[in-house]
Coordinates of C-alpha atoms and ligand atoms in Angstrom, one line a residue:
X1 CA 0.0 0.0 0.0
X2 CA 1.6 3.3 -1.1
X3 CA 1.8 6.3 1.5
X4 CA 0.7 4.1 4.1
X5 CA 2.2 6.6 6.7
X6 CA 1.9 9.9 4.7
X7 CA -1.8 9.1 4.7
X8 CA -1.9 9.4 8.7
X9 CA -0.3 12.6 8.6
X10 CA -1.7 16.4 8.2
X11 CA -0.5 16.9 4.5
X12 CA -2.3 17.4 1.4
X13 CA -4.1 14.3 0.7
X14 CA -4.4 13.0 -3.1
X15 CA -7.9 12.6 -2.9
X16 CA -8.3 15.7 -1.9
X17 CA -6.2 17.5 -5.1
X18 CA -9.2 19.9 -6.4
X19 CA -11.0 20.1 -4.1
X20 CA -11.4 24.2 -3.8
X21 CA -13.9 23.8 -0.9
X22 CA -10.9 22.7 1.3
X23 CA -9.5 26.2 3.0
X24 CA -6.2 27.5 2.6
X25 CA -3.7 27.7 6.0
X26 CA -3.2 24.8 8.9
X27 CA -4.7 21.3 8.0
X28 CA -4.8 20.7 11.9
X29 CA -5.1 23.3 14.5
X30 CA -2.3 24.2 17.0
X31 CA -2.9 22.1 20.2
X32 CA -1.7 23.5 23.6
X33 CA 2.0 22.6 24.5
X34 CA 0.5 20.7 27.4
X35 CA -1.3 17.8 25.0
X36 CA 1.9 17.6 23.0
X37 CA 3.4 14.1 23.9
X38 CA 6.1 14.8 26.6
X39 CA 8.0 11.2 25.7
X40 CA 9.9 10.5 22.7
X41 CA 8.4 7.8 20.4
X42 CA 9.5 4.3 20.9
X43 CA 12.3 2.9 18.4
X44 CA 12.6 -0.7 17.3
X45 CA 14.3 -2.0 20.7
X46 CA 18.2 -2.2 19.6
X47 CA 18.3 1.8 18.9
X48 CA 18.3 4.9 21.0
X49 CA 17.6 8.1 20.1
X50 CA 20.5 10.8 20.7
X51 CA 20.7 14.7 20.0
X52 CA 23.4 15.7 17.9
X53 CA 25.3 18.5 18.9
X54 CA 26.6 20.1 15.7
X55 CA 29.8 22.2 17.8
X56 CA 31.1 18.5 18.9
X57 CA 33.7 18.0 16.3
X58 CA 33.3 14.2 17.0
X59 CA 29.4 14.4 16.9
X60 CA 29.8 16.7 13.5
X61 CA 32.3 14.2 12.2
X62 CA 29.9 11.2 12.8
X63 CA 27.0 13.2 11.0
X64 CA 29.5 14.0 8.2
X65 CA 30.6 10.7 7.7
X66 CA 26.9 9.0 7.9
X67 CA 26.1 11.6 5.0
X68 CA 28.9 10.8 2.5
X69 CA 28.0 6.8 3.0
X70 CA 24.4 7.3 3.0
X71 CA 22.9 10.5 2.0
X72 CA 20.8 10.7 -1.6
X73 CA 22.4 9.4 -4.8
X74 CA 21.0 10.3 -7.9
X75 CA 19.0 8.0 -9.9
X76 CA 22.1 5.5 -11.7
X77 CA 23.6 5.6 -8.3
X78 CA 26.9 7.7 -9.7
X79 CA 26.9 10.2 -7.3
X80 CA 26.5 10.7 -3.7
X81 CA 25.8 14.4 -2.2
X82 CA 29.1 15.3 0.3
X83 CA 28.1 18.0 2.5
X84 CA 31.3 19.4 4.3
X85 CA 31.7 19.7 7.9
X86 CA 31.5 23.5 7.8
X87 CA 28.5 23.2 5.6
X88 CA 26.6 21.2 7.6
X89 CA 27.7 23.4 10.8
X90 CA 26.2 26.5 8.6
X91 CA 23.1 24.7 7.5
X92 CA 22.3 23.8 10.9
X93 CA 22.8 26.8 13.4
X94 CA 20.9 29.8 11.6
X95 CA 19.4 32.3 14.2
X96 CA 17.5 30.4 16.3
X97 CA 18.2 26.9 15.8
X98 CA 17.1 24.4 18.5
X99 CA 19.6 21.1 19.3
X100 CA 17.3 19.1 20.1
X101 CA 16.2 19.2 16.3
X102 CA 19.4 17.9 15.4
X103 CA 18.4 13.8 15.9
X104 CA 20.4 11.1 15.8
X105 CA 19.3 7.7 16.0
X106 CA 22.4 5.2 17.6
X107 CA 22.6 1.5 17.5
X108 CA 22.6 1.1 21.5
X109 CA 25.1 -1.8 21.3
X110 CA 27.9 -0.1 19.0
X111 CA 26.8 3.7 19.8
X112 CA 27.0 4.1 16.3
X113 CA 25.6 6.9 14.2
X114 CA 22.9 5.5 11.7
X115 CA 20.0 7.1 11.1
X116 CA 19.5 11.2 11.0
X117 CA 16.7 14.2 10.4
X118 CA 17.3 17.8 11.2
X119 CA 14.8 21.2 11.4
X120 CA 15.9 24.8 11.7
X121 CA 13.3 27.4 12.7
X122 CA 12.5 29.7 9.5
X123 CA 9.7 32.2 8.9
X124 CA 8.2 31.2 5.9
X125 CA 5.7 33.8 3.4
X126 CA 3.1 31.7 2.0
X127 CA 1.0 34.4 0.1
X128 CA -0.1 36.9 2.4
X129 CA 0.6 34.8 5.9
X130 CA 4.0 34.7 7.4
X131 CA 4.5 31.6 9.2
X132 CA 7.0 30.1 11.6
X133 CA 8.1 26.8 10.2
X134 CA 10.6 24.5 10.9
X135 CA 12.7 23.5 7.3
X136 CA 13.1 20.0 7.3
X137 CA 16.3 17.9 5.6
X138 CA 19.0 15.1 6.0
X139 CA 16.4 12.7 6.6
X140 CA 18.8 9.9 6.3
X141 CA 19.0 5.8 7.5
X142 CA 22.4 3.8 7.1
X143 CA 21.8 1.6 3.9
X144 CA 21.8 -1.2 6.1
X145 CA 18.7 -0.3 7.9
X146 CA 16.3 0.5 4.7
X147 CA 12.8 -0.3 4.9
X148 CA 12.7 -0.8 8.6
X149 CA 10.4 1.7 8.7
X150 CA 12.9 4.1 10.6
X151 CA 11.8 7.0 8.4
X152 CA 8.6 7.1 9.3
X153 CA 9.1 7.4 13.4
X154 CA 12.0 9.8 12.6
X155 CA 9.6 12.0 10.7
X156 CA 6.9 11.6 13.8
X157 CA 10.2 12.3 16.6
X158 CA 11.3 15.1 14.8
X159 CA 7.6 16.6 14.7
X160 CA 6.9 16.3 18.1
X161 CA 10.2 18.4 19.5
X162 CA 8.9 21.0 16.2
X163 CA 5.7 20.7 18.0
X164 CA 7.3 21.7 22.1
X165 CA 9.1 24.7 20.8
X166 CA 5.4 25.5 19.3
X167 CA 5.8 25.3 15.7
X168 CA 2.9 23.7 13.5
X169 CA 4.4 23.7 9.7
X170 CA 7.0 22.8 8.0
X171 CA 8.6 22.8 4.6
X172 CA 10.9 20.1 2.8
X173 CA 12.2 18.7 0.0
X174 CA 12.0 15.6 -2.0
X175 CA 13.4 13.8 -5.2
X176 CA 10.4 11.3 -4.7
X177 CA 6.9 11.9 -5.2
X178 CA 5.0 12.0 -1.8
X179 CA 1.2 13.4 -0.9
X180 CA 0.9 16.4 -2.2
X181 CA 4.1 18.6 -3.5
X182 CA 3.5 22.4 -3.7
X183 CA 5.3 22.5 -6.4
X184 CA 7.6 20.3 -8.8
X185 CA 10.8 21.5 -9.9
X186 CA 13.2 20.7 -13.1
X187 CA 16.7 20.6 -12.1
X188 CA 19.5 22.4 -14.7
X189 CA 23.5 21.7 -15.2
X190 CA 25.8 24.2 -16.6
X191 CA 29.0 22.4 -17.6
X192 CA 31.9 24.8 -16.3
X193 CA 34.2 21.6 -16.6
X194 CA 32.9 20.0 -20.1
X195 CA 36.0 17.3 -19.9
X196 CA 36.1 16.0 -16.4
X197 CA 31.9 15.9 -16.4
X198 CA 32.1 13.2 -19.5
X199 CA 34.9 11.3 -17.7
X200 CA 32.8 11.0 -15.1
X201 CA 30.0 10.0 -17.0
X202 CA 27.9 13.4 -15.4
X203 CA 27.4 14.8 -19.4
X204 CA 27.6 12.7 -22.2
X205 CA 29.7 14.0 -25.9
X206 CA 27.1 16.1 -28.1
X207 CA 25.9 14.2 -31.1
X208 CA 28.2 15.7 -34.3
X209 CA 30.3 17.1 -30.9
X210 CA 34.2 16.5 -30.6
X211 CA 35.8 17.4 -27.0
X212 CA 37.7 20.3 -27.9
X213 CA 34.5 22.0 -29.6
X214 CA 32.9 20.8 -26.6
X215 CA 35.4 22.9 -24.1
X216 CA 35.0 25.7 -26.9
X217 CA 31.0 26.0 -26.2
X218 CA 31.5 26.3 -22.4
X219 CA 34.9 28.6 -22.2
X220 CA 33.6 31.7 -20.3
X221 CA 35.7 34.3 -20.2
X222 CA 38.6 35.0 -17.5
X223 CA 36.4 37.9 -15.3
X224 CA 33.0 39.4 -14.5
X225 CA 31.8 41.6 -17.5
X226 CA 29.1 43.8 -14.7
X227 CA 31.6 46.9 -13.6
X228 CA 31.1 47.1 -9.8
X229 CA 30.4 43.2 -9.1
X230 CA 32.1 42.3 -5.9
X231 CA 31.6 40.0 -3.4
X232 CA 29.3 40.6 -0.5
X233 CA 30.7 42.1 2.8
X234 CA 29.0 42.5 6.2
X235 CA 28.5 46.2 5.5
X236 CA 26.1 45.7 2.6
X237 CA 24.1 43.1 5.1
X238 CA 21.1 46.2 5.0
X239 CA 21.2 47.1 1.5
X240 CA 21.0 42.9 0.7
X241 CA 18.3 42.7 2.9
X242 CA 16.1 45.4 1.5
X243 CA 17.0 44.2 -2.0
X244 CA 16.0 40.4 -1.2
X245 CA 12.8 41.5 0.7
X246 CA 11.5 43.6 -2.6
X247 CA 12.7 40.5 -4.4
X248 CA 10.7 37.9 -3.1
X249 CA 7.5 39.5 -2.0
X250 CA 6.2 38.9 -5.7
X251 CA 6.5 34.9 -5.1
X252 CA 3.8 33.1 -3.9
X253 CA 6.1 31.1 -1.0
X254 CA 9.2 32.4 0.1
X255 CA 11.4 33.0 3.2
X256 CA 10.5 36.4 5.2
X257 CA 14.9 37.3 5.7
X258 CA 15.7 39.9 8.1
X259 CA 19.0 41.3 8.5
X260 CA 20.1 38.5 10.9
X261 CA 18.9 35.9 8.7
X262 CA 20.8 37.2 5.7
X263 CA 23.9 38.1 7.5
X264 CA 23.8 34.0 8.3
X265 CA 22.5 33.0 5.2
X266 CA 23.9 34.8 2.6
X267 CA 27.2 35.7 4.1
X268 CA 30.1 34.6 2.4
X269 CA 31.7 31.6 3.7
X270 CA 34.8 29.6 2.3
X271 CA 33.9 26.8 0.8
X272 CA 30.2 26.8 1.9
X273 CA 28.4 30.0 0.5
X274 CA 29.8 32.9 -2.1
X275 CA 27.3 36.1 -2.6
X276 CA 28.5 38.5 -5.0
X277 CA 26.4 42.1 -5.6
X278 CA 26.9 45.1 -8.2
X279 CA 27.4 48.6 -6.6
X280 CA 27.0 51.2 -9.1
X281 CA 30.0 53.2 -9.6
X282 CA 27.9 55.9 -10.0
X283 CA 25.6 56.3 -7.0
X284 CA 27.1 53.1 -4.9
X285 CA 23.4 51.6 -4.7
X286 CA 23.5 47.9 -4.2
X287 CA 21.5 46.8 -7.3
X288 CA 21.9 43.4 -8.1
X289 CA 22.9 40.1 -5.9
X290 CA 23.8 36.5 -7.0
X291 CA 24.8 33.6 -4.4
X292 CA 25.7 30.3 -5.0
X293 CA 26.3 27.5 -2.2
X294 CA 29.2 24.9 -2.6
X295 CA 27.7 20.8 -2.6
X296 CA 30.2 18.5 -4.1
X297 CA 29.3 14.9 -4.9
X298 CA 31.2 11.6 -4.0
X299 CA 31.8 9.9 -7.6
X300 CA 31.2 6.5 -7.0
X301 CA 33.4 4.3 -9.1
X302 CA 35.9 6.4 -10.8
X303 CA 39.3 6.4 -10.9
X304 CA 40.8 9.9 -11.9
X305 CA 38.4 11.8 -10.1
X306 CA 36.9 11.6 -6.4
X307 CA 35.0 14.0 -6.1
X308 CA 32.3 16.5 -8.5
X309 CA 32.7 20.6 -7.1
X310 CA 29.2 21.6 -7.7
X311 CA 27.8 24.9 -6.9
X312 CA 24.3 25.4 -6.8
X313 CA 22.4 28.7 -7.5
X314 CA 20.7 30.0 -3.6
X315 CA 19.0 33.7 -4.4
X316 CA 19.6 36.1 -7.4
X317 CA 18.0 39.5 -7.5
X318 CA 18.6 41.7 -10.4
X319 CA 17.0 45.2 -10.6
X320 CA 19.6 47.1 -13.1
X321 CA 21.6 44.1 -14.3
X322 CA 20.2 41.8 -16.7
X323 CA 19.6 38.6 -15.2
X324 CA 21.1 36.7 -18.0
X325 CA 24.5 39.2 -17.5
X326 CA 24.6 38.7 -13.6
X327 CA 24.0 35.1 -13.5
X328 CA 27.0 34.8 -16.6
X329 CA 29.0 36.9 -14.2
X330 CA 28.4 34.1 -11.2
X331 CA 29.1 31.4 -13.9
X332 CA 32.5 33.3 -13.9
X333 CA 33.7 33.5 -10.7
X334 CA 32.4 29.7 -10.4
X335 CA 34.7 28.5 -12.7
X336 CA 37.5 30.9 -11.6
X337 CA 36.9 28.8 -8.0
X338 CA 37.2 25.4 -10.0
X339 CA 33.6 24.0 -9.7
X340 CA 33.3 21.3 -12.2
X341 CA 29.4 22.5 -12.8
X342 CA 26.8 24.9 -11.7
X343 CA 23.1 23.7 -10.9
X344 CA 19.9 25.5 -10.9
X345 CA 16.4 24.5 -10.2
X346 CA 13.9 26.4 -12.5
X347 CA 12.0 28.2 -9.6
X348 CA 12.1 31.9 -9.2
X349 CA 13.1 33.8 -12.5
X350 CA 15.7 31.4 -13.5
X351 CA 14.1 29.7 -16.9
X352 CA 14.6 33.3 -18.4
X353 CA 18.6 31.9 -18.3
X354 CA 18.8 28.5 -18.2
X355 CA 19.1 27.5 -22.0
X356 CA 20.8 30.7 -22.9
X357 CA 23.3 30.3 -20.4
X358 CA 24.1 26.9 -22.0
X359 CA 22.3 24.9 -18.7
X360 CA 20.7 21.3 -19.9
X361 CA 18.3 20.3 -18.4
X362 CA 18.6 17.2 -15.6
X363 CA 17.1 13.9 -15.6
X364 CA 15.2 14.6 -12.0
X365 CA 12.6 16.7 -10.4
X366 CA 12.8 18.2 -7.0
X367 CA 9.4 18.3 -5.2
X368 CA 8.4 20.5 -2.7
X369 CA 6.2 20.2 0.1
X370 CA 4.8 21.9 3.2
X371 CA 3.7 19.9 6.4
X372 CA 0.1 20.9 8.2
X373 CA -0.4 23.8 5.6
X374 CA -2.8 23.6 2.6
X375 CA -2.7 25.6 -0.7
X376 CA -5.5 26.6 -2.5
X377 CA -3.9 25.2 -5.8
X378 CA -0.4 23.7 -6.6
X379 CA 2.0 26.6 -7.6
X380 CA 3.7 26.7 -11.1
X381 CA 7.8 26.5 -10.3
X382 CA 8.2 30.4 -11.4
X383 CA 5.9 31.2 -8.2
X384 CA 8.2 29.9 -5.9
X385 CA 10.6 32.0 -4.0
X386 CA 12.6 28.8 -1.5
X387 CA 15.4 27.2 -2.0
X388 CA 16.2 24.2 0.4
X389 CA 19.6 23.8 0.9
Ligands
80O1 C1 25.5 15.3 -8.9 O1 25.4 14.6 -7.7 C2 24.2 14.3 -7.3 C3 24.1 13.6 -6.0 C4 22.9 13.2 -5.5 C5 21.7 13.5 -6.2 C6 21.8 14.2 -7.4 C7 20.5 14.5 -8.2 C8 19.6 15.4 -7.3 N1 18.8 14.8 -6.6 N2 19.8 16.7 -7.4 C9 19.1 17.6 -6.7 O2 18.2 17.2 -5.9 C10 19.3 19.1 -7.0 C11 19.5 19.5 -8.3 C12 19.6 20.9 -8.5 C13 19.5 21.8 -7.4 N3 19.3 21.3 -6.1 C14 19.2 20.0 -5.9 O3 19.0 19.5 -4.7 C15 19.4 20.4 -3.6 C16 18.1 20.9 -2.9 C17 17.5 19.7 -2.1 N4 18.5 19.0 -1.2 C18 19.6 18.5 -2.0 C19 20.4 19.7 -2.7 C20 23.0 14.6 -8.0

C-alpha cells in the first residue's frame, strides 16, 4: 500500500487535489503545548535516540561521515551528495536553531551513528501569511537499515520536539513523489568543466560534438563583464536585505529574511556560500545580488576523479543588471573557483537563463512540500521563492 504513513499525517491528501472547498492555511489546528506528547516515540528495541550536537567536532564528524555513505544518490547511483563539515555546521545553526532538532538515531550496542533528520526554525511567506516553520532535511537511514520503517518514526520524533518549541508547519524537499508537493521542480546543469563531467559520466559528448569544440562552447571568459560586481561584505548586510525583501515579496512562498537571517544565510563563507552584488560606480546603490552555495558529490566508481565541485544557485535579485549578464558573471567566478558544474532549479526567474546560459536540463525533479499547511492550488515552479539547501 503506497503512503501508508503519509496518509496518517496532516499533509495534502491526493484525494483531496481539487477540491477548492478545502481552505487555505493549517490542515490541523495548533494544540496546547501541554497535549503535545512529553515522551519521545518508541524505536525498534536495539536503537536509542540521541541529540546531535553540531559544535562536537566528533558528533559533526559522525554526521559527516553517515552523509557521504548514505545521504541521496542520484538515480544510476553515480553520485552521492558530500556535504562538508562546515556546511553542515552552517546549514544547521541559523538564528535560532534548536539542538534538540538535530536527531540522531544510535545503535545502542555499537553507539554508532545511523540514522538522522534535522529542522531549523525559518519564517516562511506563504502568500499573504508569514508563518513560523521548521525546514526539514537530512532525513537519512544507514543503507543497512532500509525499509525498517525508521523513516517514518524519525519523521513523527522530529515533529513532536517541532511541536514543544510551538511550531505547526514545515517545509521540505523531495526527489520522490510524496502526498501532495506544492510544487515540482526541473533541475539544470551548466557544464563549467565539459572534460572532467564526460569522464565521469555526469554529461555525455554532443551528437556531431568533438571534445575540444565541446570545451569551446563552455569557455567563459577570464572575469566578471558587470563593472562594480564584488563580493558581499557584512557592510552591505542592510542594502541585501532590502533588496531580497522587494525580491521575493512577488512569489507566492518564500522566506521572510531579516537582516540576521541574511547576515547568516547569505554571508560569504569559504567553501560553503559565495554572494557576490553590483554597486554602481555611479551612486554606490546595491543593485543586483547572486549567491551560490558549494555541494560536491562523492563519484562512485571512478578512478581519476573523487569527487564533482558543484555549486548550486541559492538567491539572485537583479533590478539594473540583466539577469542573464549577472547570473554569466556568477558562472564566472564559479569557474574561476574550479567548480566542475553549476546547478539551478527552475523556480524563481531562473528559466529566463537556463538554455541561454548553455544549462541542460537534468534527468530529476525536486518536489516541494509543506507539512500541516494547505494551498488553495499547486503553484507553477516560477511562483516559488525557497530554495532548500
Ligand atoms: C551530482 O550529484 C548528485 C548527487 C545526488 C543526487 C543528485 C541528483 C539530485 N537529486 N539533485 C538535486 O536534488 C538538486 C538538483 C539541483 C539543485 N538542487 C538540488 O537539490 C538540492 C536541494 C535539495 N536538497 C539537496 C540539494 C546529484
Amino acid at each position: 500500500k503506497k503512503h501508508k504513513f503519509w496518509e496518517t499525517q496532516p499533509v495534502g491528501q491526493f484525494k483531496d487535489v481539487g477540491d477548492t472547498s478545502l481552505p487555505e492555511g493549517p490542515i490541523e489546528p495548533a494544540t496546547p503545548l501541554s497535549e503535545v506528547k512529553q515522551e519521545p516515540y518508541n524505536l525498534p528495541s536495539p536503537y536509542e535516540w540521541t541529540t546531535c550536537d553540531m559544535d562536537s567536532e566528533e558528533t559533526c564528524t559522525e554526521v559527516y561521515n553517515l552523509l557521504k555513505n548514505n545521504y541521496v544518490e542520484d538515480d544510476e547511483n553515480m553520485f552521492r551528495f558530500n556535504y562538508s563539515k562546515e556546511f553542515l555546521r552552517w546549514a544547521l545553526r541559523p538564528p535560532g536553531y534548536y539542538k534538540s532538532w538535530h536527531l540522531g538515531v544510535r545503535a545502542k550496542a555499537s553507539k554508532k551513528l545511523v540514522a538522522f533528520i534535522t529542522g531549523v526554525p525559518a519564517r516562511i511567506r506563504v502568500r499573504d501569511e508569514v508563518v513560523k516553520m521548521a525546514e526539514i532535511n537530512f532525513l537519512c537511514v544507514h543503507k543497512k537499515l532500509r525499509s525498517k520503517r525508521l523513516a517514518p518514526v524519525m519523521i513523527k520524533e522530529v515533529t513532536r520536539r517541532v511541536h514543544l518549541e510551538n511550531i505547526w508547519q514545515a517545509a521540505y524537499t523531495a526527489g520522490v513523489v510524496l502526498p501532495t508537493p506544492i510544487t515540482t521542480c526541473q533541475y539544470w546543469h551548466r557544464s563549467l568543466n565539459p572534460k572532467k563531467l564526460i569522464d565521469v559520466g555526469f554529461s555525455r559528448l554532443g551528437a556531431r560534438m568533438t571534445m575540444s569544440r565541446t570545451i569551446k562552447l563552455y569557455k567563459l571568459p577570464d572575469s566578471p563583464a558587470t563593472p562594480g560586481f564584488r563580493k558581499m561584505e557584512l557592510r552591505d548586510v542592510p542594502a541585501v536585505t532590502r533588496l531580497l525583501r522587494n525580491y521575493l515579496s512577488q512569489f507566492a512562498v518564500a522566506p521572510d529574511f531579516d537582516e540576521n537571517d541574511v547576515e547568516h544565510w547569505l554571508l560569504p563563507t569559504q567553501d560553503v556560500i559565495d554572494s557576490y552584488l553590483v554597486e554602481s560606480p555611479e551612486t554606490h546603490d546595491i543593485t543586483d545580488f547572486c549567491s551560490f552555495y558549494t555541494l560536491p558529490s562523492s563519484i562512485l566508481g571512478n578512478q581519476n576523479y573523487p569527487i564533482l565541485k558543484a555549486a548550486y544557485s541559492y538567491y539572485n535579485v537583479s533590478t539594473k543588471t540583466p539577469l542573464l549578464q549577472l547570473m554569466n558573471d556568477a558562472l564566472i567566478v564559479a569557474k574561476q573557483k574550479d567548480f566542475d558544474v553549476f546547478n539551478a532549479l527552475d523556480v524563481m526567474h531562473n528559466e529566463s537563463f537556463l538554455k541561454e546560459l548553455k544549462f541542460g536540463p537534468g534527468d530529476g525533479q525536486l518536489h516541494y512540500y509543506l507539512f500541516n499547511y494547505r494551498i488553495r492550488s499547486a503553484l507553477r515552479p516560477s511562483e516559488l521563492g525557497l530554495v532548500l539547501l
